[in-house]
CSV table of C-alpha atoms and ligand atoms in Angstrom, one decimal:
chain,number,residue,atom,x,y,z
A,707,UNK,CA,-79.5,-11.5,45.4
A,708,UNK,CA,-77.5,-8.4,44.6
A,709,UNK,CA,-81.0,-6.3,44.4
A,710,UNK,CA,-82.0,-7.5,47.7
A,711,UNK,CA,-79.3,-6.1,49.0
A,712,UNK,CA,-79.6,-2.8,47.0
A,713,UNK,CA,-82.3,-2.8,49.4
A,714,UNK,CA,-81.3,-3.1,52.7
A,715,UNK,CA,-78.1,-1.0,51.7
A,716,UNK,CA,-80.1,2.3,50.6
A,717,UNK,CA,-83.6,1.5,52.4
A,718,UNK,CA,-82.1,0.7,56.4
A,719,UNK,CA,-81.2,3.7,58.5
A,720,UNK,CA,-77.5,4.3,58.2
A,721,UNK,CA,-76.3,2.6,61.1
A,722,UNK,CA,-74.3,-0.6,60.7
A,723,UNK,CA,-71.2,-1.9,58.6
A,724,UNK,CA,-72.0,-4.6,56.2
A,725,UNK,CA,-69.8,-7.4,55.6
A,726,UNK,CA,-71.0,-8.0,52.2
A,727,UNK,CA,-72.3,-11.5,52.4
A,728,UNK,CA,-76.2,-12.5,52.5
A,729,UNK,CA,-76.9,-15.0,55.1
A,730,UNK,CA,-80.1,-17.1,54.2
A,731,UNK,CA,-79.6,-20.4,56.4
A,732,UNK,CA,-78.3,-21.6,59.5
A,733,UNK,CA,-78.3,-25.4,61.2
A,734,UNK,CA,-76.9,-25.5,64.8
A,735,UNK,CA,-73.4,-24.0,64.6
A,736,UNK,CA,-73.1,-23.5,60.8
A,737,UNK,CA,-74.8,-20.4,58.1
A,738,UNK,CA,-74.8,-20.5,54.4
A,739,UNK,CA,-75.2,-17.3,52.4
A,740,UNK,CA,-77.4,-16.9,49.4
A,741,UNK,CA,-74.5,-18.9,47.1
A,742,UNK,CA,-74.9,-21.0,49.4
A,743,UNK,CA,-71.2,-21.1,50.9
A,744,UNK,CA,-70.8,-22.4,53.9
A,745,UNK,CA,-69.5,-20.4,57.2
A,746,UNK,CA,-68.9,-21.7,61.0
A,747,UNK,CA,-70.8,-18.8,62.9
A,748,UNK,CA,-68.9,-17.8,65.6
A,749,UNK,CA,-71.3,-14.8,65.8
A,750,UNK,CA,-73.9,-16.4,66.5
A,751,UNK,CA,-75.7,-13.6,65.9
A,752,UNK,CA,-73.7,-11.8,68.5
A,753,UNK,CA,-73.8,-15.0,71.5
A,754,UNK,CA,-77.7,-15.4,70.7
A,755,UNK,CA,-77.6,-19.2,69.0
A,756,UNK,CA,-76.1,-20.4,72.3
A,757,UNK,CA,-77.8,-23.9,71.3
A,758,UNK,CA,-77.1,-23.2,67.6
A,759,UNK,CA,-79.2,-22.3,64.9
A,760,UNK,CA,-82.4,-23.5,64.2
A,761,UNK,CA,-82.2,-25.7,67.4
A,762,UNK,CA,-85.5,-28.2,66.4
A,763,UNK,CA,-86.5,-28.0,70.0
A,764,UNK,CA,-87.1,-24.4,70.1
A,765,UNK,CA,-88.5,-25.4,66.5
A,766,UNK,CA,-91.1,-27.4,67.7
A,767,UNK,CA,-91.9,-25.3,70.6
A,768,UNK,CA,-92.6,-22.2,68.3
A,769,UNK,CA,-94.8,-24.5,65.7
A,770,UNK,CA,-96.6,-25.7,68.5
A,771,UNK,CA,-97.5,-22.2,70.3
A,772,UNK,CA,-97.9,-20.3,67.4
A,773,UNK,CA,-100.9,-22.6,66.5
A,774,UNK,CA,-102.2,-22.2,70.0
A,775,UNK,CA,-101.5,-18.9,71.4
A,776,UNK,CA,-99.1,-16.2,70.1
A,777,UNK,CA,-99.8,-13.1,72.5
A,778,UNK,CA,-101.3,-12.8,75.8
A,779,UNK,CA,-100.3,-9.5,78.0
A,780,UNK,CA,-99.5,-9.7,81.3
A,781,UNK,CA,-102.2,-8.7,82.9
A,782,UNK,CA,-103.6,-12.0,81.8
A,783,UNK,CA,-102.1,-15.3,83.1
A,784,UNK,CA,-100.7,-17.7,80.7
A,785,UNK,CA,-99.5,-21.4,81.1
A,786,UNK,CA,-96.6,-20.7,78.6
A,787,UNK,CA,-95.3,-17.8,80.9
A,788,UNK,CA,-95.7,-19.7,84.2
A,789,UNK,CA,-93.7,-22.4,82.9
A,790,UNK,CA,-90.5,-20.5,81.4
A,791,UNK,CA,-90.8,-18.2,84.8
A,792,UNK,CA,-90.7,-21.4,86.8
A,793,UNK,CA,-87.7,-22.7,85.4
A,794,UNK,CA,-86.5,-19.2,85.3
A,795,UNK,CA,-86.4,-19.3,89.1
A,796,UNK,CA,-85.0,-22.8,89.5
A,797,UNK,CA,-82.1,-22.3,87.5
A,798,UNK,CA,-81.2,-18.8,89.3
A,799,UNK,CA,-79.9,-18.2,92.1
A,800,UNK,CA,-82.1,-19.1,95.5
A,801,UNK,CA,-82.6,-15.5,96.2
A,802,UNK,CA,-84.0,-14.6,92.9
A,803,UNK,CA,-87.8,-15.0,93.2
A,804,UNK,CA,-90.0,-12.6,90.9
A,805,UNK,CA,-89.3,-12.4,86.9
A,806,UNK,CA,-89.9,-9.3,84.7
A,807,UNK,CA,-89.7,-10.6,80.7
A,808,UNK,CA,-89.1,-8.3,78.3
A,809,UNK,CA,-87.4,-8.0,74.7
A,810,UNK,CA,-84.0,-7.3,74.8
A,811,UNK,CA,-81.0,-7.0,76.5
A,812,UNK,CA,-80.7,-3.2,76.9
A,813,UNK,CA,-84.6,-3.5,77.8
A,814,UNK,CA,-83.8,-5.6,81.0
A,815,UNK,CA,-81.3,-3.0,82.0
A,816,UNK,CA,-83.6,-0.6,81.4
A,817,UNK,CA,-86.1,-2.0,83.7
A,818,UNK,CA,-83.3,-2.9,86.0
A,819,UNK,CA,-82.1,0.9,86.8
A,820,UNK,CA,-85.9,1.7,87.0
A,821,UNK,CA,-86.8,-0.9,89.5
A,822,UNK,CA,-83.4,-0.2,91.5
A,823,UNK,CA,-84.6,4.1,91.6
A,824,UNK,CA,-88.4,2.8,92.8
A,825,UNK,CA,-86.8,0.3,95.2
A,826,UNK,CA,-84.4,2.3,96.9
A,827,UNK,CA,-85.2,5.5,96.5
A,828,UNK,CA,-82.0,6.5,95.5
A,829,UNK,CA,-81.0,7.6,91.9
A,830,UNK,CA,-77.0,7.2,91.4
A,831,UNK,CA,-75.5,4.1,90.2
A,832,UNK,CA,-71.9,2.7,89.6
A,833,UNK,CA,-71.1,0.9,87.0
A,834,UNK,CA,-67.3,-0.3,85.1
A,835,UNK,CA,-65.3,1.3,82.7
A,836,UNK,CA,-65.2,-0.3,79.3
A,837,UNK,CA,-68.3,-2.0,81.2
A,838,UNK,CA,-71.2,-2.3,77.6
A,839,UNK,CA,-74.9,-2.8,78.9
A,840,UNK,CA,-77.1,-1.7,76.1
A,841,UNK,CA,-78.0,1.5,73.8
A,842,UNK,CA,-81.1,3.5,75.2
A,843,UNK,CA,-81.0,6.1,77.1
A,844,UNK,CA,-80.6,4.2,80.4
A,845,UNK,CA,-78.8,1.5,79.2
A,846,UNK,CA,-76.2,4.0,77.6
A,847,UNK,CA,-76.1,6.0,80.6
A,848,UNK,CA,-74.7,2.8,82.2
A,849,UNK,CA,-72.5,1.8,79.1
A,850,UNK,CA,-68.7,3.4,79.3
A,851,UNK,CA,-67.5,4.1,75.8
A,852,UNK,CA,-68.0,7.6,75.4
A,853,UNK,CA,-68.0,6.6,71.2
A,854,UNK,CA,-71.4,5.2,72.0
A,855,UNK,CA,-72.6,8.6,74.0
A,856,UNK,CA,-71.1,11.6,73.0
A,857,UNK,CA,-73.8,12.8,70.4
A,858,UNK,CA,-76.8,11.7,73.0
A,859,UNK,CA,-76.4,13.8,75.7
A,860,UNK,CA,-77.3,14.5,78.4
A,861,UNK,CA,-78.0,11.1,79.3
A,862,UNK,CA,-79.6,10.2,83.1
A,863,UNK,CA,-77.5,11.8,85.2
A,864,UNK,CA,-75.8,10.1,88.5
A,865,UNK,CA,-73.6,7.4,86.8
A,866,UNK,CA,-70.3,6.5,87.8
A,867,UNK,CA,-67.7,5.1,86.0
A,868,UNK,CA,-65.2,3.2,87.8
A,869,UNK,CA,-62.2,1.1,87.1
A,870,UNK,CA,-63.1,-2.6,86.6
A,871,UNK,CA,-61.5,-5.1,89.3
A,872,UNK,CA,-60.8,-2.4,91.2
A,873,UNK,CA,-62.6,-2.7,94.4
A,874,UNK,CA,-60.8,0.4,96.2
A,875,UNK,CA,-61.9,2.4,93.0
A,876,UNK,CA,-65.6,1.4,93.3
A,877,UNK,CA,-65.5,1.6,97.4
A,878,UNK,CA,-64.4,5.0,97.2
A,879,UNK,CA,-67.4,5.9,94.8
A,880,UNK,CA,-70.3,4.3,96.7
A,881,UNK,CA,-72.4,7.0,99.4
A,882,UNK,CA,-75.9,7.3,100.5
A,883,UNK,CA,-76.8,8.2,97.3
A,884,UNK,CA,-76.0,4.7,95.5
A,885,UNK,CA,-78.9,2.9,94.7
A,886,UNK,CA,-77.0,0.2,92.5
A,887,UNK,CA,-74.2,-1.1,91.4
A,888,UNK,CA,-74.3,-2.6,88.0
A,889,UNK,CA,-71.5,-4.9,86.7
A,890,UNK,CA,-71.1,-7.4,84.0
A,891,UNK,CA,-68.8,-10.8,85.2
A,892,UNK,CA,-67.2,-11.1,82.1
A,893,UNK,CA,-67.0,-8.1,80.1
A,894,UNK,CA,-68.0,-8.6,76.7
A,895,UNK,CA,-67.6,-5.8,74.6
A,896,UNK,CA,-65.3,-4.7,76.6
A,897,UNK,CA,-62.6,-7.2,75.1
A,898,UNK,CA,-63.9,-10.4,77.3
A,899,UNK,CA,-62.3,-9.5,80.5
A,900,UNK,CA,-63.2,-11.4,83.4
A,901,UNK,CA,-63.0,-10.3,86.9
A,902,UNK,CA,-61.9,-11.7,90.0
A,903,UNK,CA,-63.5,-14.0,92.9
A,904,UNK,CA,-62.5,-12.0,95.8
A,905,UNK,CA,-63.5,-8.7,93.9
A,906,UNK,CA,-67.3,-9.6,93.3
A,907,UNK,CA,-67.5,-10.9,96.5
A,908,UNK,CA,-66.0,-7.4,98.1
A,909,UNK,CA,-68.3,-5.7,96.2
A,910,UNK,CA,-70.8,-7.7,97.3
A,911,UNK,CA,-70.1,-7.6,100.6
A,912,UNK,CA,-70.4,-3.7,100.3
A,913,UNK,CA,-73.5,-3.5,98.8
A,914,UNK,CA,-75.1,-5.9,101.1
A,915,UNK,CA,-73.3,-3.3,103.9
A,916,UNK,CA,-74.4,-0.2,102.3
A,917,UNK,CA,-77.6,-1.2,101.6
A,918,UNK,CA,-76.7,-1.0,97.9
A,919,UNK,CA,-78.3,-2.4,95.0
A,920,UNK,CA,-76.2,-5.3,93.0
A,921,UNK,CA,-77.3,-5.8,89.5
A,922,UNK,CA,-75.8,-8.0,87.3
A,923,UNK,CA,-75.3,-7.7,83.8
A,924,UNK,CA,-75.5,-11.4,82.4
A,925,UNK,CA,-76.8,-10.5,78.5
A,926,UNK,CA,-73.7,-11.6,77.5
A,927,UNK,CA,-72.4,-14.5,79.7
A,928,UNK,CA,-75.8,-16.3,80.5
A,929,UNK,CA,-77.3,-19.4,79.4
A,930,UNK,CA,-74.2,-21.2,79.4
A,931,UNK,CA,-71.8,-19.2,77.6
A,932,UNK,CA,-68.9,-18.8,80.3
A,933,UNK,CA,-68.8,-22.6,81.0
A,934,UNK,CA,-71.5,-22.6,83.8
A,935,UNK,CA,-74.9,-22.5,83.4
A,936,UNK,CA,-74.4,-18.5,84.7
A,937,UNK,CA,-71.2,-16.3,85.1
A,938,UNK,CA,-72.3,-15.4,89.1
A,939,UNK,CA,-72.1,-19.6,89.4
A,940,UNK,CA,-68.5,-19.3,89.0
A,941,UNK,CA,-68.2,-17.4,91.8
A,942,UNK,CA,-71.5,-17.7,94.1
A,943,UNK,CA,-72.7,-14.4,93.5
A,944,UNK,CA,-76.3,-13.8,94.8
A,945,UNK,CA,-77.2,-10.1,93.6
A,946,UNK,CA,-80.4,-8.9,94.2
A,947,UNK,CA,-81.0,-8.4,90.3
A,948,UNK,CA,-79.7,-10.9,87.1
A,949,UNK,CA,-80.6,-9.6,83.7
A,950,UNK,CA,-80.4,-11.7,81.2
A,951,UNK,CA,-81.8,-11.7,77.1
A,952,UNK,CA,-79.5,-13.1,73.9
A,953,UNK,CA,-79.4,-16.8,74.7
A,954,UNK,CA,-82.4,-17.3,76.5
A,955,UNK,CA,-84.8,-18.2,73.4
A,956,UNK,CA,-83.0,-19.9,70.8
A,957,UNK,CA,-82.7,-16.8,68.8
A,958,UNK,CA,-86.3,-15.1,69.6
A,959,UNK,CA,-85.8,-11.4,70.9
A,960,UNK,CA,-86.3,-11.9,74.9
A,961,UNK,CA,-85.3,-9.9,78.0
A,962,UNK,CA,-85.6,-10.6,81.9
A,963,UNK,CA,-84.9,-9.5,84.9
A,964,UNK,CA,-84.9,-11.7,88.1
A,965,UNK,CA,-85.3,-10.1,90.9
A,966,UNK,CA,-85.2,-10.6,95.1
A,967,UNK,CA,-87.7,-9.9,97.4
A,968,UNK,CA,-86.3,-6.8,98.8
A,969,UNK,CA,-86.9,-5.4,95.0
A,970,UNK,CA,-90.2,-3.5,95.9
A,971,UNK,CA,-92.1,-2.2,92.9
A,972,UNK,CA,-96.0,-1.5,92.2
A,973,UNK,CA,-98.8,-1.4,89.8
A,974,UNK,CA,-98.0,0.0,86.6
A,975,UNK,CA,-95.0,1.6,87.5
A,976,UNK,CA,-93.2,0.1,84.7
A,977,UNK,CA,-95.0,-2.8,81.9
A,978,UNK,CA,-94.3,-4.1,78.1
A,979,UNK,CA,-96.6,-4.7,75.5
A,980,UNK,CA,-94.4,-8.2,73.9
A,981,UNK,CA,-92.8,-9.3,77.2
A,982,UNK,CA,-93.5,-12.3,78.3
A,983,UNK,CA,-95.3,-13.7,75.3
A,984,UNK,CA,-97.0,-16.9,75.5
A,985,UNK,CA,-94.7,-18.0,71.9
A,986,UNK,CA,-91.5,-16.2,72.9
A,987,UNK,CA,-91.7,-18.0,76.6
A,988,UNK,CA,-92.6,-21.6,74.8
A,989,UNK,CA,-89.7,-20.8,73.0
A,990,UNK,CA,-87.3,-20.2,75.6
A,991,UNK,CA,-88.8,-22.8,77.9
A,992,UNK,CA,-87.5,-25.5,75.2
A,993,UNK,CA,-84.3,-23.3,74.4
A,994,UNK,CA,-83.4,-23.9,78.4
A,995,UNK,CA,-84.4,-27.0,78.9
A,996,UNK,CA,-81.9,-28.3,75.8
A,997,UNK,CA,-79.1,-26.3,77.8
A,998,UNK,CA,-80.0,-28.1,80.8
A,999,UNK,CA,-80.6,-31.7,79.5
A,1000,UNK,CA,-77.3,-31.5,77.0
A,1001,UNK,CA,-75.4,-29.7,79.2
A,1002,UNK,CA,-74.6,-27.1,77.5
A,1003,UNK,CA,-72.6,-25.4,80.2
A,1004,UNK,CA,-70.2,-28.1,80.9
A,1005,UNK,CA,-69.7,-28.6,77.1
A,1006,UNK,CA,-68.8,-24.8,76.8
A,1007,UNK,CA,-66.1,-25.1,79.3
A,1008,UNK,CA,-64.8,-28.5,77.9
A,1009,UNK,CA,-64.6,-26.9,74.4
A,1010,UNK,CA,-62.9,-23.5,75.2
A,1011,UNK,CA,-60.2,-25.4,77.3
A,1012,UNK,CA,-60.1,-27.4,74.0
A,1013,UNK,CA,-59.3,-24.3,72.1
A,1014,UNK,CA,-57.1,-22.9,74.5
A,1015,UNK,CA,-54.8,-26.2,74.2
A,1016,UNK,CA,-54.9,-26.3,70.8
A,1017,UNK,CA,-54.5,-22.6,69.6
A,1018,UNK,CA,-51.3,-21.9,70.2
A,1019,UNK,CA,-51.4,-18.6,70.5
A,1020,UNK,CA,-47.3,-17.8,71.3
A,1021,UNK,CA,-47.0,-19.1,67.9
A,1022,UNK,CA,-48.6,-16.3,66.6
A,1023,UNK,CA,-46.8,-12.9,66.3
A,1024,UNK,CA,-49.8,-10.3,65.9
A,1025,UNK,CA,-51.4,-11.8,69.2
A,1026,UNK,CA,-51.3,-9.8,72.2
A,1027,UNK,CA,-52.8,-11.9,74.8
A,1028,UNK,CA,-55.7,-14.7,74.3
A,1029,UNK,CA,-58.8,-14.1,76.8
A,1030,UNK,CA,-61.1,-17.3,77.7
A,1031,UNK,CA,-63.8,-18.3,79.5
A,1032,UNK,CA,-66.0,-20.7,78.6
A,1033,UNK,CA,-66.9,-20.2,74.7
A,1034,UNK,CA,-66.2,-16.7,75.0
A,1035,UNK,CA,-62.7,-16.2,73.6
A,1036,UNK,CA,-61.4,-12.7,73.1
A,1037,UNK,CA,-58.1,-12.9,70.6
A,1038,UNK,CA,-56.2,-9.6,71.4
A,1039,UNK,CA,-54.5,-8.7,68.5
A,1040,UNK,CA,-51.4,-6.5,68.4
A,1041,UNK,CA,-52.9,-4.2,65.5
A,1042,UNK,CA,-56.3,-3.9,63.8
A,1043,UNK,CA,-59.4,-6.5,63.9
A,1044,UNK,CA,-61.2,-5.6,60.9
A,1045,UNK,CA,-59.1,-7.2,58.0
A,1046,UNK,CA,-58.3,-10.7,59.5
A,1047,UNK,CA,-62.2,-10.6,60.2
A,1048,UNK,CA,-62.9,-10.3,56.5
A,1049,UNK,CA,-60.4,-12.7,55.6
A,1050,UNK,CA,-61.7,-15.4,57.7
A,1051,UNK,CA,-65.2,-14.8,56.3
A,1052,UNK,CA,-63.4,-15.6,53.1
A,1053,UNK,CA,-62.1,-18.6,54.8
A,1054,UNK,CA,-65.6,-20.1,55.4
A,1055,UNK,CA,-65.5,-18.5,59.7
A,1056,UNK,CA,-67.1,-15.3,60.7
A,1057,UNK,CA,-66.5,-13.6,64.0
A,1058,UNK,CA,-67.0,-10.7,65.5
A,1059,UNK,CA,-64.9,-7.4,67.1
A,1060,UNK,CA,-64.7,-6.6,70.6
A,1061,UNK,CA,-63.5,-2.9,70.1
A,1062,UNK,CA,-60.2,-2.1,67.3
A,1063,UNK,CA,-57.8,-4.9,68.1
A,1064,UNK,CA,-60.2,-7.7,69.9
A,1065,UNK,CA,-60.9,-10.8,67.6
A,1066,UNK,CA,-63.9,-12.1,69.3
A,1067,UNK,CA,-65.0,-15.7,69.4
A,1068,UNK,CA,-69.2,-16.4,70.5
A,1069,UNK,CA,-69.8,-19.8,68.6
A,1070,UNK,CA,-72.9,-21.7,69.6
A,1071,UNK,CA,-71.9,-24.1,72.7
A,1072,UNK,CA,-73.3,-26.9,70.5
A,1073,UNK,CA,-70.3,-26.1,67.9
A,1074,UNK,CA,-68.1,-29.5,67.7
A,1075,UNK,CA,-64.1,-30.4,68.0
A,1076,UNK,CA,-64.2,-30.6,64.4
A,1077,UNK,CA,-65.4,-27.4,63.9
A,1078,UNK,CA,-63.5,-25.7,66.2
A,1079,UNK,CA,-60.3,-27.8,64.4
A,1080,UNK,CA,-61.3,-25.9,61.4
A,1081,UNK,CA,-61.8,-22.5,63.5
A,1082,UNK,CA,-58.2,-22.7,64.8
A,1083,UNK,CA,-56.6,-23.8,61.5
A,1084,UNK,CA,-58.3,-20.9,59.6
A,1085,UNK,CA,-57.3,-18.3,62.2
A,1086,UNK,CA,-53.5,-19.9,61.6
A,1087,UNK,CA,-54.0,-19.1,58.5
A,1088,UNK,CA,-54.9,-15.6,58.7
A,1089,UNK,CA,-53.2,-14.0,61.5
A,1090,UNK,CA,-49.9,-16.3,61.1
B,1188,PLP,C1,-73.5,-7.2,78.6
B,1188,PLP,C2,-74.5,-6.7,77.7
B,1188,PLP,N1,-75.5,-6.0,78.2
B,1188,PLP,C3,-76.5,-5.4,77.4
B,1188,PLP,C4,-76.5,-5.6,76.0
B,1188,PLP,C5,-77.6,-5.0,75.2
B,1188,PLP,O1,-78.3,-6.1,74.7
B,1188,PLP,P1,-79.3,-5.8,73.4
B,1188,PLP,O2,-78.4,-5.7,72.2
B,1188,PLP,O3,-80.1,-7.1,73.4
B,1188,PLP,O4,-80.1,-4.6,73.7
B,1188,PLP,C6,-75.4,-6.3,75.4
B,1188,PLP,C7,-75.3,-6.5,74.0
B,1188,PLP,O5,-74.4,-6.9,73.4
B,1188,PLP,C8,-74.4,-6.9,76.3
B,1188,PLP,O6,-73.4,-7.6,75.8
């Protein structure tokens, strides 16, 4: 296996950290590398394999399509697409009506600063600091970390940055110029920060005052991650735009936007070539129809609490604070991430950063107690 990793080492753009295993397999909430050691994956390919890996639904679903129909644009209807944007608008919020599918996450933020310009005729936005909402040029404009921007710009103009759960700070920002607000619920890469009730409904309150745009960022948090089916659920949040990708297919690259009424666009003002396909919409049709049937939701918040009780965390020295919603646990460390990652890969668990000092915890919601036993003995291990 060691040339076929020569390869992707000197052949791949220069753009990502390895971490020097080669992962070949995956079943639901486990991956085995090309030894074929065995890891929990709580990466999940960074909160993609919400119903694990290999979920024989969305199996089935892709054998079955791909033998019938693999793309179909969308200027064509397709009984595939109906379906997954029928079940798209049930499961959103009531005053979510009209679906744009694309391929990614920064794709359906993309689309969502382009739809809130056309719609409102406005072209400044406010978004969070530490807020992360994609990498292209939109997207990035929107994203905080100036690590992520510095070499790129100038990016769009007419974003500001404001302090997160702060609603003075963003109050003071928004003008006649604001055609949106965009906001994650839980920030993610951020360092899984969660904000308050009273502060998305003040915001909005405002937007719906200032005839503001309120898109939210649910890449991250959707499809059952946080504990409820979405983040805005925990709080009643209606924006007038929900993004969404990661978890939405199983694993297949998907984006969407689901937008209100008020969201006026027209003809050709924005499109895809892949959105929407009639295989990646089978594919997420099954995906969210195994979150609905097994729950999925109510078994993320049952199994964080689970961790939370069990962790321990004041035990533990190098830890700074523990963050939790749902399945999406943020360990703040008190010194560097990188080395207790790389020893629990050693110790059959991979995870993921959320910044220097953020151990960051996105298993698939279908993981079990005894798996997350073994997560919280191996993180003993390492960080005590
Ligand atoms: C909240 C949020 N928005 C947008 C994105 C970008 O998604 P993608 O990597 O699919 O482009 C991410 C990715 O991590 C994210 O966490």
């Amino acid at each position: 296996m060691k040339h076929l990793m020569e390869i992707e080492d000197n052949h791949t753009v220069d753009l990502y950290s390895k971490r020097g295993i080669m992962i070949t397999r995956g079943e639901n909430a486990r991956v085995w590398d090309a030894d074929g050691k065995e890891y929990i994956d709580c990466v999940a390919g960074h909160g993609v394999a919400n119903i694990g890996h290999c979920n024989p639904a969305v199996v089935k679903a892709v054998q079955e399509q791909s033998a019938k129909l693999i793309t179909c644009p969308a200027s064509f209807y397709n009984d595939a697409r109906a379906g997954l944007i029928k079940k798209l608008i049930e499961i959103t919020p009531e005053n979510l009506t009209r679906v744009f599918l694309c391929n990614s996450g920064t794709e359906a933020i993309e689309a969502a600063i382009k739809f809130a310009r056309l719609s409102s005729g406005k072209k400044e936005f406010i978004t969070a600091l530490r807020g992360f909402h994609g990498r292209t040029m939109g997207a990035l404009s929107a994203t905080h970390n100036p690590k992520y921007k510095k070499e790129f710009e100038p990016l769009i103009p007419g974003f500001h940055h404001v302090p997160f759960n702060k609603f003075e700070k963003l109050e003071e920002k928004a003008n006649q110029n604001t055609a949106a607000v965009i906001l994650e619920v839980v920030q993610g890469e951020g360092g899984v920060y969660t904000g308050d009730k009273k502060y998305f409904e003040r915001v909005q309150d405002l937007c719906r005052k200032q005839d503001i745009l309120l898109i939210i960022d649910e890449v991250q948090t959707g499809f059952g991650r946080t504990g409820k089916l979405f983040a805005i659920d925990h709080f009643g949040l209606q924006p007038d735009m929900l993004c969404l990708a990661k978890g939405m297919a199983g694993g297949l690259p998907v984006g969407a936007v689901i937008c209100g009424e008020d969201i006026k666009l027209g003809k050709a003002k924005h499109g895809t070539t892949f959105g929407g396909t009639p295989l990646i919409s089978a594919a997420a049709s099954a995906a969210i129809q195994f979150m609905i049937d097994g729950k999925l939701a109510e078994q993320a918040e049952k199994k964080g609490r689970y961790f939370m009780e069990n962790f321990n965390s004041q035990a533990i020295d190098k830890v700074r604070e523990v963050r939790q919603i749902g399945l999406m646990i943020g360990i703040e460390l008190k010194e560097k991430v990188q080395p207790y990652l790389m020893q629990l890969l050693r110790e059959g668990v991979l995870a993921l950063p959320a910044g220097n000092t953020v151990l960051r915890l996105l298993p698939p919601l279908t993981i079990s107690y005894e798996e997350i036993d073994t997560v919280i003995q191996k993180l003993h291990h390492v960080l005590l």
